[in-house]
XYZ file of C-alpha atoms in Angstrom:
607
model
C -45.625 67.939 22.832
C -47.030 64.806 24.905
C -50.081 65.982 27.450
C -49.370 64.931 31.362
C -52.258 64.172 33.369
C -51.827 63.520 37.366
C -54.527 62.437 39.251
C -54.449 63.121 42.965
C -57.217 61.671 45.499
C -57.127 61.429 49.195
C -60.039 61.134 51.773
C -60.969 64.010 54.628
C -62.570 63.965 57.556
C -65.210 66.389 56.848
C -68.546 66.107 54.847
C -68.851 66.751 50.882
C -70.437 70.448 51.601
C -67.425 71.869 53.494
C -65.284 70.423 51.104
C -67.283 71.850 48.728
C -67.710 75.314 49.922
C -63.582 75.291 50.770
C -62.035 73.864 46.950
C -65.166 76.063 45.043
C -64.124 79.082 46.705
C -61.498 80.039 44.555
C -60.621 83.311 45.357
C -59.664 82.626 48.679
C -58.008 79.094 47.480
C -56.096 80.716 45.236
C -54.779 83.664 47.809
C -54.079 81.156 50.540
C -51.960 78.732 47.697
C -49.748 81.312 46.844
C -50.881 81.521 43.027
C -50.490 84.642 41.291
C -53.113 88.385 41.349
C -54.877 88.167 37.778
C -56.087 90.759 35.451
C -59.500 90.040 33.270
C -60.840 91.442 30.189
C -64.410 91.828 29.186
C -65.948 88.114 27.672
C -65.017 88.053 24.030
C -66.162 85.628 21.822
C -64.761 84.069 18.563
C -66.898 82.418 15.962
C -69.739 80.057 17.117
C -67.011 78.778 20.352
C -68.417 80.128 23.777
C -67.368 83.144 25.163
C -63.663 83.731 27.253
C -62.039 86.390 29.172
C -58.134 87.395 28.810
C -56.111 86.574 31.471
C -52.980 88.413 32.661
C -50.561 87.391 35.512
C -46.668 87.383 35.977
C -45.298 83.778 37.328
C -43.575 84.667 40.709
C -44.236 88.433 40.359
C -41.516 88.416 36.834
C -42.523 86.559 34.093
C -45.748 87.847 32.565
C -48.179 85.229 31.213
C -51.539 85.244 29.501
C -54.214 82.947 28.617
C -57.751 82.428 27.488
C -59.951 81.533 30.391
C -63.466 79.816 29.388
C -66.483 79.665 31.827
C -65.878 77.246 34.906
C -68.295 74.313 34.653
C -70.040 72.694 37.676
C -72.609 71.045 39.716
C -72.550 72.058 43.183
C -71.312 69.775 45.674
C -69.993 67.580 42.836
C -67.869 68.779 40.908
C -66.026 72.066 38.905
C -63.674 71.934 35.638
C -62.175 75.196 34.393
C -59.993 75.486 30.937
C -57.168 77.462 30.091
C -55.385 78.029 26.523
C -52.082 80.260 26.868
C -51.561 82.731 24.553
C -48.201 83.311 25.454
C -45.555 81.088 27.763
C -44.662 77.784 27.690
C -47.739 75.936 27.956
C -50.351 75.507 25.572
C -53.550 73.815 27.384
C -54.736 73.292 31.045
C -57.110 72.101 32.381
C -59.014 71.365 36.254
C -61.250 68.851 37.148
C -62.029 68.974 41.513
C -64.643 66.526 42.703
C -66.027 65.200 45.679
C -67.342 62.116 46.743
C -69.019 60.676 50.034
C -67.367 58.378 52.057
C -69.253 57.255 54.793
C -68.847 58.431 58.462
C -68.824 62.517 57.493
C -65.469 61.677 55.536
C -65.070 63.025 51.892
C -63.000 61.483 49.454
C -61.714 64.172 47.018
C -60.314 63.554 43.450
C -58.077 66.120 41.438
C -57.573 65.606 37.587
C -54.771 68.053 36.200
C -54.347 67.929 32.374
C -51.228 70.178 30.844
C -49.956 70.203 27.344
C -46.845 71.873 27.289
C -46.357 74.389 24.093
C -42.420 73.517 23.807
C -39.504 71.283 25.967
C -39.587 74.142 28.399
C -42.874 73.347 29.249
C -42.244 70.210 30.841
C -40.277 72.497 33.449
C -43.200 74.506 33.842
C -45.380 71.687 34.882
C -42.892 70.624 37.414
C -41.664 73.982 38.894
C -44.974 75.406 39.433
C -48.010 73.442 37.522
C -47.866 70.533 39.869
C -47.098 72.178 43.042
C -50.061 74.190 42.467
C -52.242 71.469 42.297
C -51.073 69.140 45.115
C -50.824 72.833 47.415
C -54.786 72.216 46.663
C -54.503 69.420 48.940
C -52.629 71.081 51.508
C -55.188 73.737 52.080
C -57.476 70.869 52.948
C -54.424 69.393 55.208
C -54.034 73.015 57.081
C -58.093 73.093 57.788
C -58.248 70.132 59.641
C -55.058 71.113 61.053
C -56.405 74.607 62.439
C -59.594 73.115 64.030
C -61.761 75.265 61.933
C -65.305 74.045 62.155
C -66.465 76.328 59.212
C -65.688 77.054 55.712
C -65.552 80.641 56.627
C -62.889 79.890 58.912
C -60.458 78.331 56.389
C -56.978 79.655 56.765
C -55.804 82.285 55.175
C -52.769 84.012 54.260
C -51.403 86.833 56.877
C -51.250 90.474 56.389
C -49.500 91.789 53.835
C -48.412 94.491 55.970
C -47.948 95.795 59.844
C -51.186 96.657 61.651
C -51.563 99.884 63.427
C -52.956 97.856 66.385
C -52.952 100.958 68.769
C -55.157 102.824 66.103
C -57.226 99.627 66.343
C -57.287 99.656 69.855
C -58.289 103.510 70.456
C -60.773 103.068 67.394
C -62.387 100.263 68.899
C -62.535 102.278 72.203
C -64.927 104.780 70.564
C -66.805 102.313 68.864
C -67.547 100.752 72.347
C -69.248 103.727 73.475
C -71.542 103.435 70.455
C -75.194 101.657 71.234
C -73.931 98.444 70.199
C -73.052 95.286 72.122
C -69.652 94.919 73.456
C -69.181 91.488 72.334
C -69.967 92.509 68.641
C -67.258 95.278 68.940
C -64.612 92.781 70.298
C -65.787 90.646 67.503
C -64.637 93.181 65.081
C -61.540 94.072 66.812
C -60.577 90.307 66.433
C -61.197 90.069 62.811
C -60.164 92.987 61.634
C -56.694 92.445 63.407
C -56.670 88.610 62.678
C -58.337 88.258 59.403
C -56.103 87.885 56.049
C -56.314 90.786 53.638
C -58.899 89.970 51.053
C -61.715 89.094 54.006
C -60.720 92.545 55.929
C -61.018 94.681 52.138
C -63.963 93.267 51.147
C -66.460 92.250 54.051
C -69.782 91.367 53.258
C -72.287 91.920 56.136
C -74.196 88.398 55.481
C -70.821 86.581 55.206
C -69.627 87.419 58.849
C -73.190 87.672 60.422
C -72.917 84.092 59.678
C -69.169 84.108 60.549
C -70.375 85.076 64.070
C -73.761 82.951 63.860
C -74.965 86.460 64.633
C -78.685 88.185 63.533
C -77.621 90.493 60.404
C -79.306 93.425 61.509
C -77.300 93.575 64.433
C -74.308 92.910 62.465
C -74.990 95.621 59.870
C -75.434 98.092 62.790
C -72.079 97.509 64.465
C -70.795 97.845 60.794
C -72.210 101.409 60.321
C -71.297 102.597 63.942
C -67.768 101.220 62.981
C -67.671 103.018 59.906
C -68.651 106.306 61.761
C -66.075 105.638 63.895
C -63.330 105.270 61.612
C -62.672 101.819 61.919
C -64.022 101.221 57.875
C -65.216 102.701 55.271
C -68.402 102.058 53.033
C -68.925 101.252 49.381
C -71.852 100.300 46.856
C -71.272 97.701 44.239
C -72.974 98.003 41.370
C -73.935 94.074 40.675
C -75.679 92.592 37.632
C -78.909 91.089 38.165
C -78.033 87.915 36.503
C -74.444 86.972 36.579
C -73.801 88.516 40.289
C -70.681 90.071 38.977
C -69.797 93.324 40.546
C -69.825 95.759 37.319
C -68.629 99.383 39.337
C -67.953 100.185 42.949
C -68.622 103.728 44.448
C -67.768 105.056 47.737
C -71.141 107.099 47.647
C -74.386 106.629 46.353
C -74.316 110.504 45.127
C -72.320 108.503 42.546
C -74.073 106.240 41.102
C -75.195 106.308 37.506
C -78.686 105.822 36.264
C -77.348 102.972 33.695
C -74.479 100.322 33.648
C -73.498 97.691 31.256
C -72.444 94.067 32.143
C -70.613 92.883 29.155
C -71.078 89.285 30.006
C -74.677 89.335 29.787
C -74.609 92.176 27.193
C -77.606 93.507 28.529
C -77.779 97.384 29.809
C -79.644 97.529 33.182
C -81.487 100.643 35.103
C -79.490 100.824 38.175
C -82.157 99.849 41.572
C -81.744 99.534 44.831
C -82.921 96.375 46.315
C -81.880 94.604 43.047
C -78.414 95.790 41.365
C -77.047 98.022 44.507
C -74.890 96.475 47.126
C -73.417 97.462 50.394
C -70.472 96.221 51.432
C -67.365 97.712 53.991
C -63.553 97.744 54.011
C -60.984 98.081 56.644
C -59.666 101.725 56.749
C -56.239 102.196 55.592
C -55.221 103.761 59.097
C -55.802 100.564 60.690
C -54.156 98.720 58.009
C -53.672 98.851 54.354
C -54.946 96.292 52.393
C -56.806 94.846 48.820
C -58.712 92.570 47.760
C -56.601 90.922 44.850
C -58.523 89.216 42.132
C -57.740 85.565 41.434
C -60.575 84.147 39.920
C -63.689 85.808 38.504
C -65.837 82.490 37.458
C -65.645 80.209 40.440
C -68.850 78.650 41.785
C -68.784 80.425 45.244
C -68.589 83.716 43.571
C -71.849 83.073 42.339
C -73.066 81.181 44.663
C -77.189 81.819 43.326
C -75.917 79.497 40.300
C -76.439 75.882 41.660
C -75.060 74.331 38.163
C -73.417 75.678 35.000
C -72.095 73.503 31.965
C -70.881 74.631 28.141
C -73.177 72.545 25.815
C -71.575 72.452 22.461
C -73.819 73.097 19.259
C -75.864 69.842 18.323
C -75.188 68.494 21.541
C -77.115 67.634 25.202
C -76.432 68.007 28.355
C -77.872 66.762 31.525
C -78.916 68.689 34.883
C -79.031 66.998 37.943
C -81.915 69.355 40.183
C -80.712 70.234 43.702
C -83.130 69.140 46.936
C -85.632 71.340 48.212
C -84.080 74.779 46.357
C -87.041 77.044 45.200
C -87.571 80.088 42.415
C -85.375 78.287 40.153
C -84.721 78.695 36.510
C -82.824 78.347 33.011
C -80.658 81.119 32.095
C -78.435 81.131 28.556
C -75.620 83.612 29.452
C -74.589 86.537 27.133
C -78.071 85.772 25.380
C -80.131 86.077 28.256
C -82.909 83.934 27.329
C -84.475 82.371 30.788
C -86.766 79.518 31.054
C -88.708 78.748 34.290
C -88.600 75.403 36.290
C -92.451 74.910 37.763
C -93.818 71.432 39.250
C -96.503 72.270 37.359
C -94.916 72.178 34.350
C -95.884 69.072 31.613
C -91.823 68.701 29.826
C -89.107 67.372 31.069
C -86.646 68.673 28.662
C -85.728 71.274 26.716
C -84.673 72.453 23.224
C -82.675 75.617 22.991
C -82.030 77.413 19.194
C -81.439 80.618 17.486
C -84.610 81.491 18.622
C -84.669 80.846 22.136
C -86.081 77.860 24.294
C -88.436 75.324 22.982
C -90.667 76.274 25.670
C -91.418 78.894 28.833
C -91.327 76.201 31.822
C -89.950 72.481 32.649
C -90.764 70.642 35.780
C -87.438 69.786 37.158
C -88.732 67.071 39.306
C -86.328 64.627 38.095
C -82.916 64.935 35.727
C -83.853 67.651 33.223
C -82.173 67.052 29.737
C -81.033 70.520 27.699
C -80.394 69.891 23.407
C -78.109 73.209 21.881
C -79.663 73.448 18.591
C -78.292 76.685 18.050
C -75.594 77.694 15.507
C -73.167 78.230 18.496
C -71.834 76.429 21.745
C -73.691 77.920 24.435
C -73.646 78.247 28.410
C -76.341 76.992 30.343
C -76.778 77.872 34.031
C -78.989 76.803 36.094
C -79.386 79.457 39.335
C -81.373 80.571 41.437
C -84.041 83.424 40.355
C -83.943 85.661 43.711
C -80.473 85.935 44.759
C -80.412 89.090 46.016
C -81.595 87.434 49.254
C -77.803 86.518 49.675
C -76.822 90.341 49.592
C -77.307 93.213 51.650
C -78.737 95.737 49.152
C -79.349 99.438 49.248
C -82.839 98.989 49.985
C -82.373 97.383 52.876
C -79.888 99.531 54.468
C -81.296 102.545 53.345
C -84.213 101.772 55.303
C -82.677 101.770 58.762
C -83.011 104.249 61.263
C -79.213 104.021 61.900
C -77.947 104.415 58.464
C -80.165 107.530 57.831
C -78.540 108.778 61.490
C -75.381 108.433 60.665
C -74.834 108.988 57.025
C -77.246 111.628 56.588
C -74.939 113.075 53.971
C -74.944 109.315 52.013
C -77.907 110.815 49.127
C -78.176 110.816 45.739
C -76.765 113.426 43.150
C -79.563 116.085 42.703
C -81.881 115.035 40.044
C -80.647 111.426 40.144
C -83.356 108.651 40.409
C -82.784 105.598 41.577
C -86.253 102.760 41.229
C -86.966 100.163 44.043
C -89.197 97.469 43.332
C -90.131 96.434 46.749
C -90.286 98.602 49.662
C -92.864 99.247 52.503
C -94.427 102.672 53.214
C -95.823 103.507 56.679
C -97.874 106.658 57.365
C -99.413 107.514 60.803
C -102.326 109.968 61.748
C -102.703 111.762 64.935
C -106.704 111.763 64.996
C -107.749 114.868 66.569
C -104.489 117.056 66.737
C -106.257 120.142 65.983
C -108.453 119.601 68.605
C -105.473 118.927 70.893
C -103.745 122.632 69.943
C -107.331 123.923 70.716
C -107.302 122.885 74.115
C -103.676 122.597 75.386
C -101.532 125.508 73.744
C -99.646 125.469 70.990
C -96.258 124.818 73.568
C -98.065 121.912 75.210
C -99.315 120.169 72.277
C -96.239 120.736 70.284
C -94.666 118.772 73.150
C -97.043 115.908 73.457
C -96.373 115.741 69.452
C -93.025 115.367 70.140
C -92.719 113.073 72.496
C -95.580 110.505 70.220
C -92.948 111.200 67.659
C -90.238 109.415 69.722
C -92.934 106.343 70.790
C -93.495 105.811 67.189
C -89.948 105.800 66.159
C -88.952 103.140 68.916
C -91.141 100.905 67.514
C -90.118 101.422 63.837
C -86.493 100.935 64.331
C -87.041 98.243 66.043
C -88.482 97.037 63.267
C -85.918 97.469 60.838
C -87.184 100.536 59.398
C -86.691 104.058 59.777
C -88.643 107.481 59.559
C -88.134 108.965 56.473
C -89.890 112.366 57.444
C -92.614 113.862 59.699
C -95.101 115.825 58.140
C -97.015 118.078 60.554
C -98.382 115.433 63.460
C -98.133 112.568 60.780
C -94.935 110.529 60.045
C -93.998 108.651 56.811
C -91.660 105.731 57.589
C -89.905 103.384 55.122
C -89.185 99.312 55.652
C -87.837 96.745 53.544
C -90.086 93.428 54.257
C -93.987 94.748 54.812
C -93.631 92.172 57.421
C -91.178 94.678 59.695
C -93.815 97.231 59.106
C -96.892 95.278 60.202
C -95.068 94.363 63.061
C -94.550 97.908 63.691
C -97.891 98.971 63.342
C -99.145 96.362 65.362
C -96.636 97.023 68.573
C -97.344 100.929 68.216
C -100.935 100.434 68.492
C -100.804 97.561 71.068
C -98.783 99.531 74.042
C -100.449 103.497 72.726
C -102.752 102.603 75.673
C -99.389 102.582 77.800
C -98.549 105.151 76.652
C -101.068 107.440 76.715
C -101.078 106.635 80.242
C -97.820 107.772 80.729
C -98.534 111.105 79.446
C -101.715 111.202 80.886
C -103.411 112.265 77.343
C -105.669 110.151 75.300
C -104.069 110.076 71.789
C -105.754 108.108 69.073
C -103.796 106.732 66.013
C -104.436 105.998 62.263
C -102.000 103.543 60.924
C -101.946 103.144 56.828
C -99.273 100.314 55.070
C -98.884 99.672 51.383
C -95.767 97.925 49.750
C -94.632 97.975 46.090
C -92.101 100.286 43.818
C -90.765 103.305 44.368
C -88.307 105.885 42.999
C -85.556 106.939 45.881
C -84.271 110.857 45.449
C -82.742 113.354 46.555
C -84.561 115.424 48.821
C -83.403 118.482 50.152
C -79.929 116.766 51.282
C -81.841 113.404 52.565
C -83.625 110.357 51.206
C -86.594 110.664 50.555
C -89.191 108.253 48.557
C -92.260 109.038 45.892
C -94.285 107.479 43.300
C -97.517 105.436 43.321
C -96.786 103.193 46.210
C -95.768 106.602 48.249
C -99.334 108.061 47.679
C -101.256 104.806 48.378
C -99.964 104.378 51.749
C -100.958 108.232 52.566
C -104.542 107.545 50.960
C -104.987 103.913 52.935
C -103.916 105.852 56.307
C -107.114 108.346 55.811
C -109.073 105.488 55.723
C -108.543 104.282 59.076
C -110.818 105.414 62.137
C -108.464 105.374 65.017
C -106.855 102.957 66.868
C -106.823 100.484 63.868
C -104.357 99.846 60.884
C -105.410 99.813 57.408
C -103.212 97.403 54.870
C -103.568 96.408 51.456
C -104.916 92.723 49.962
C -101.630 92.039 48.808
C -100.141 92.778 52.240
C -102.179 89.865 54.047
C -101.995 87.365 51.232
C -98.124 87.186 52.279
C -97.044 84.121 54.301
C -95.297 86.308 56.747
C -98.050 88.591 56.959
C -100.469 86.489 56.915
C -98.633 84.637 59.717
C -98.667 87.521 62.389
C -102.341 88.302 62.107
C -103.305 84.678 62.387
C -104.021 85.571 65.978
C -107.553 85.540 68.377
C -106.765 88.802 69.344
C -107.120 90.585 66.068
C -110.125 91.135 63.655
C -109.649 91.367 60.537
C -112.235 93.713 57.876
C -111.764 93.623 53.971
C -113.432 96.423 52.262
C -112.743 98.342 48.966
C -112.702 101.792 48.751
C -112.111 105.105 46.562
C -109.053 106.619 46.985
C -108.785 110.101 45.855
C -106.617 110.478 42.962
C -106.269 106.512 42.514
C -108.330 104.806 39.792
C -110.467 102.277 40.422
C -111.141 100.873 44.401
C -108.803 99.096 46.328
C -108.802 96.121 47.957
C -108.077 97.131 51.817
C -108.000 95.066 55.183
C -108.420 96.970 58.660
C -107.138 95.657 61.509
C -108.144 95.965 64.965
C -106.667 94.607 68.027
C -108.964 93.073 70.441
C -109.486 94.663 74.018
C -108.069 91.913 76.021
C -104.712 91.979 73.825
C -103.985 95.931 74.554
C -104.680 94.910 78.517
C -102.490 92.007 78.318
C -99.378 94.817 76.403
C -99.949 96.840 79.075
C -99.423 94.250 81.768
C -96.780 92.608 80.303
């Protein structure tokens, strides 16, 4: 059977990233199109080929269909290709090419390349009943953007619900939220989208996504998302993600769920499960408001791993070229299904790179210009090129573990008992009341119990409004978690910058010792909460006995952080480095103290 090839271009009055970020979205293309749900198998792999996935659909809802599907190719902002070979139905061959072009004056001009080779006559019929109607419905999805006055990709239309909404269960729902501590326009925000949005954005809602949606800070977005889920307006779930291909692997509606090891078969690599790395949050509508899923479509597309900036199949014995995106750090080499990574640094001598049976030709290229890949394997491999530190574009378990909120609301939301789950970065607090003894000495056990109390509640403002949260209190002493040791220092510094307002308040003279440390830690299950242990845990209670009152005691590693670094670059702190012994800790440690000038504490309590 002959091949037919159509080649569709127009120009569009918006610039080559939206038009990007709208045709490399695929899932959502796909939905809004009216192309078929698909089914995907693990990646196999035959001979030295690259790997596929299975693909099963039924034309029109009837006539069932499947093919191979091979890794999408791209380079973002350029250009994507995906292949298909049918295994059964009247084609044989298809294949994609969408790419996009400046035009001058914030127009893009946008080229579609459709190849088909039909498998018998009745393929032809294929290619006209539904092949190229698909592809020039492409197109119109561009045509019905412009045409909605979106100004966002996140905007792009979408398909309507599947089914009726219980609008006056999304009214009264909405009603309780609003009595929540949250800001009314965030809760009308929700209303809107949850009653407006099409069904795969409403069953799969990803806080980052719609904080941007609603150009909103994410904190504050994640909190109206877990008041909203109290409230019955969603529900909550954990994906379990792989590190390296950002495919979702599991997805739990608890985190007493969760399994200490999971398998991603395209990377064939098993991974410990860990929270800020391979656990993410995510929320759905809740079927009383209206039912819907999240249908798959595609499974390869560039926005659904949007960390990978390019991704091409080099064939064995052959090159490929990389073009290296503007001013995109932490990025690297990655081989999938083998694994094998290679590091781009500027101060790195090659250029290029040599990849065979036994891995790259080298641990680092420079990437300031082109870089130029040679397969010298025995098999056609793919090559992506992504960035190292994606989960910065997710809202992990770490993070949401450590806010007051979530530990306030879904107290029940632990881990099975005896389950351990590792986080590599996380921030421990631990304050000191210097002198409490004294102060049950003097006042009574009922009056000093109360003054305790109430510190308790001045040292928790400031922590969750920090981001972080108070994992326990231990006697006059809390521990408190965060997830950037930049929310912590900025904790410890307001708490120790207005104590002098507060002490006047209370008309007592209460001295604090303030002790932060950041690193790994193991998250358990604690006597029906979360609680945290291991090295990092221990350190910050040591580095807190070293403090003398009224000061705050970090690590090195704390201050050499930008961020860090940033907030103590002030005249009204003093900074002290000084090692000490730490009992039960070999070796000294490398500590700063901190102490806040006079004038700054007069100038807190002023303001």
């Amino acid at each position: 059977m002959k091949p037919k090839t159509y080649v569709l271009e127009k120009e569009y009055a918006v610039d080559r990233k939206t038009a990007w970020q709208l045709l490399a979205d695929n899932n959502r293309m796909n939905l809004y199109i009216g192309l078929f749900p698909v089914s995907f198998s693990p990646a196999k792999q035959d001979g030295a080929e690259v790997f596929y996935r299975e693909a099963y659909a039924k034309v029109l809802g009837l006539v069932p269909i499947s093919w191979q599907e091979f890794p999408f190719q791209w380079q973002e902002n350029d250009s994507y290709t995906v292949e298909r070979r049918y295994l059964t139905g009247p084609l044989k061959h298809y294949t994609l090419k969408v790419e996009v072009f400046d035009s001058g004056n914030k127009a893009t001009r946008v080229k579609l390349s459709a190849d088909f080779v039909p498998l018998n006559p009745l393929g032809y019929g294929a290619i006209w009943a539904t092949g190229l109607p698909s592809v020039k419905k492409i197109m119109r999805y561009l045509d019905d953007y412009l045409a909605s006055g979106a100004t966002d990709p996140l905007e792009a239309p979408q398909k309507p619900a599947t089914v009726k909404i219980n609008l006056l269960e999304l009214d009264r729902l909405s009603a309780l939220l609003a009595k929540s501590p949250v800001d009314s326009s965030y809760v009308e925000r929700l209303h809107r989208y949850l009653a407006g949005k099409g069904d795969h954005d409403v069953a799969q809602i990803e806080p980052i996504q719609l904080a941007k949606l609603w150009n909103a800070d994410l904190d504050d977005t994640l909190r109206v998302l877990l008041y909203a889920t109290k409230a019955g307006l969603l529900n909550l779930g954990w994906n379990v993600i792989c590190p390296n291909c950002r495919v979702s692997k599991v997805e739990h509606s608890s985190l007493s769920q969760l399994e200490q090891e999971f398998h991603c078969d395209l990377c064939g690599v098993n991974y410990d499960a860990n929270f800020d790395q391979f656990v993410e949050l995510n929320f759905s509508v809740h079927p009383s408001i209206r039912q819907a899923y999240a249908e798959v479509y595609c499974i390869g597309g560039p926005m659904i791993t949007p960390h990978v900036k390019a991704q091409q199949v080099i064939q064995q014995g052959r090159t490929a070229r990389f073009v290296m995106p503007e001013g995109e750090g932490a990025l690297r080499f990655r081989v999938l299904q083998a694994n094998d990574r290679v590091a781009i640094d500027k101060n790195a001598e090659a250029d290029s790179l040599d990849y065979s049976d036994g891995g790259w030709s080298q641990d680092s290229v420079s990437g300031f210009s082109d870089v130029v890949i040679t397969n010298s394997s025995s098999a056609d491999i793919v090559v992506a090129l992504e960035h190292a530190d994606w989960n910065k574009q997710a809202v992990t378990a770490a993070k949401v573990t450590a806010m007051q909120e979530f530990r306030d609301l879904f107290s029940s939301e632990v881990l099975s008992p005896g389950q351990k789950i590792g986080i590599d970065h996380v921030t421990i607090l631990f304050t000191d009341l210097k002198g409490s003894t004294l102060l049950y000495e003097t006042m009574g056990d009922s009056n000093a119990y109360g003054q305790v109390r109430n510190h308790f509640d001045f040292l928790t403002g400031h922590i969750v409004r920090n981001s972080g949260s108070v994992v326990k209190t231990i006697g006059d002493a809390v521990m408190a978690i965060f997830n950037k040791p930049e929310d912590g220092l900025k904790a410890a510094l307001g708490i120790q910058k207005n104590l002098a307002a507060f002490n006047d308040t209370t008309n007592e003279d209460l001295v604090l010792r303030l002790g932060l440390y950041s690193g790994a830690a193991i998250a358990v299950n604690s006597n029906d909460r979360l609680d945290y242990f291991g090295r990092t845990v221990n350190l910050a209670a040591r580095i807190q006995g070293q403090g003398e009152g009224n000061d705050i005691v970090i690590s090195r590693e704390i201050l050499a952080q930008p961020m860090s670094a940033e907030l103590l670059a002030s005249t009204d702190i003093e900074l002290e480095e000084f090692s000490a012994a730490l009992k039960g800790i070999d070796g000294a440690v490398e500590l700063v103290r901190i102490r806040l000038r006079e004038e700054s504490i007069v100038e807190e309590q002023a303001g």
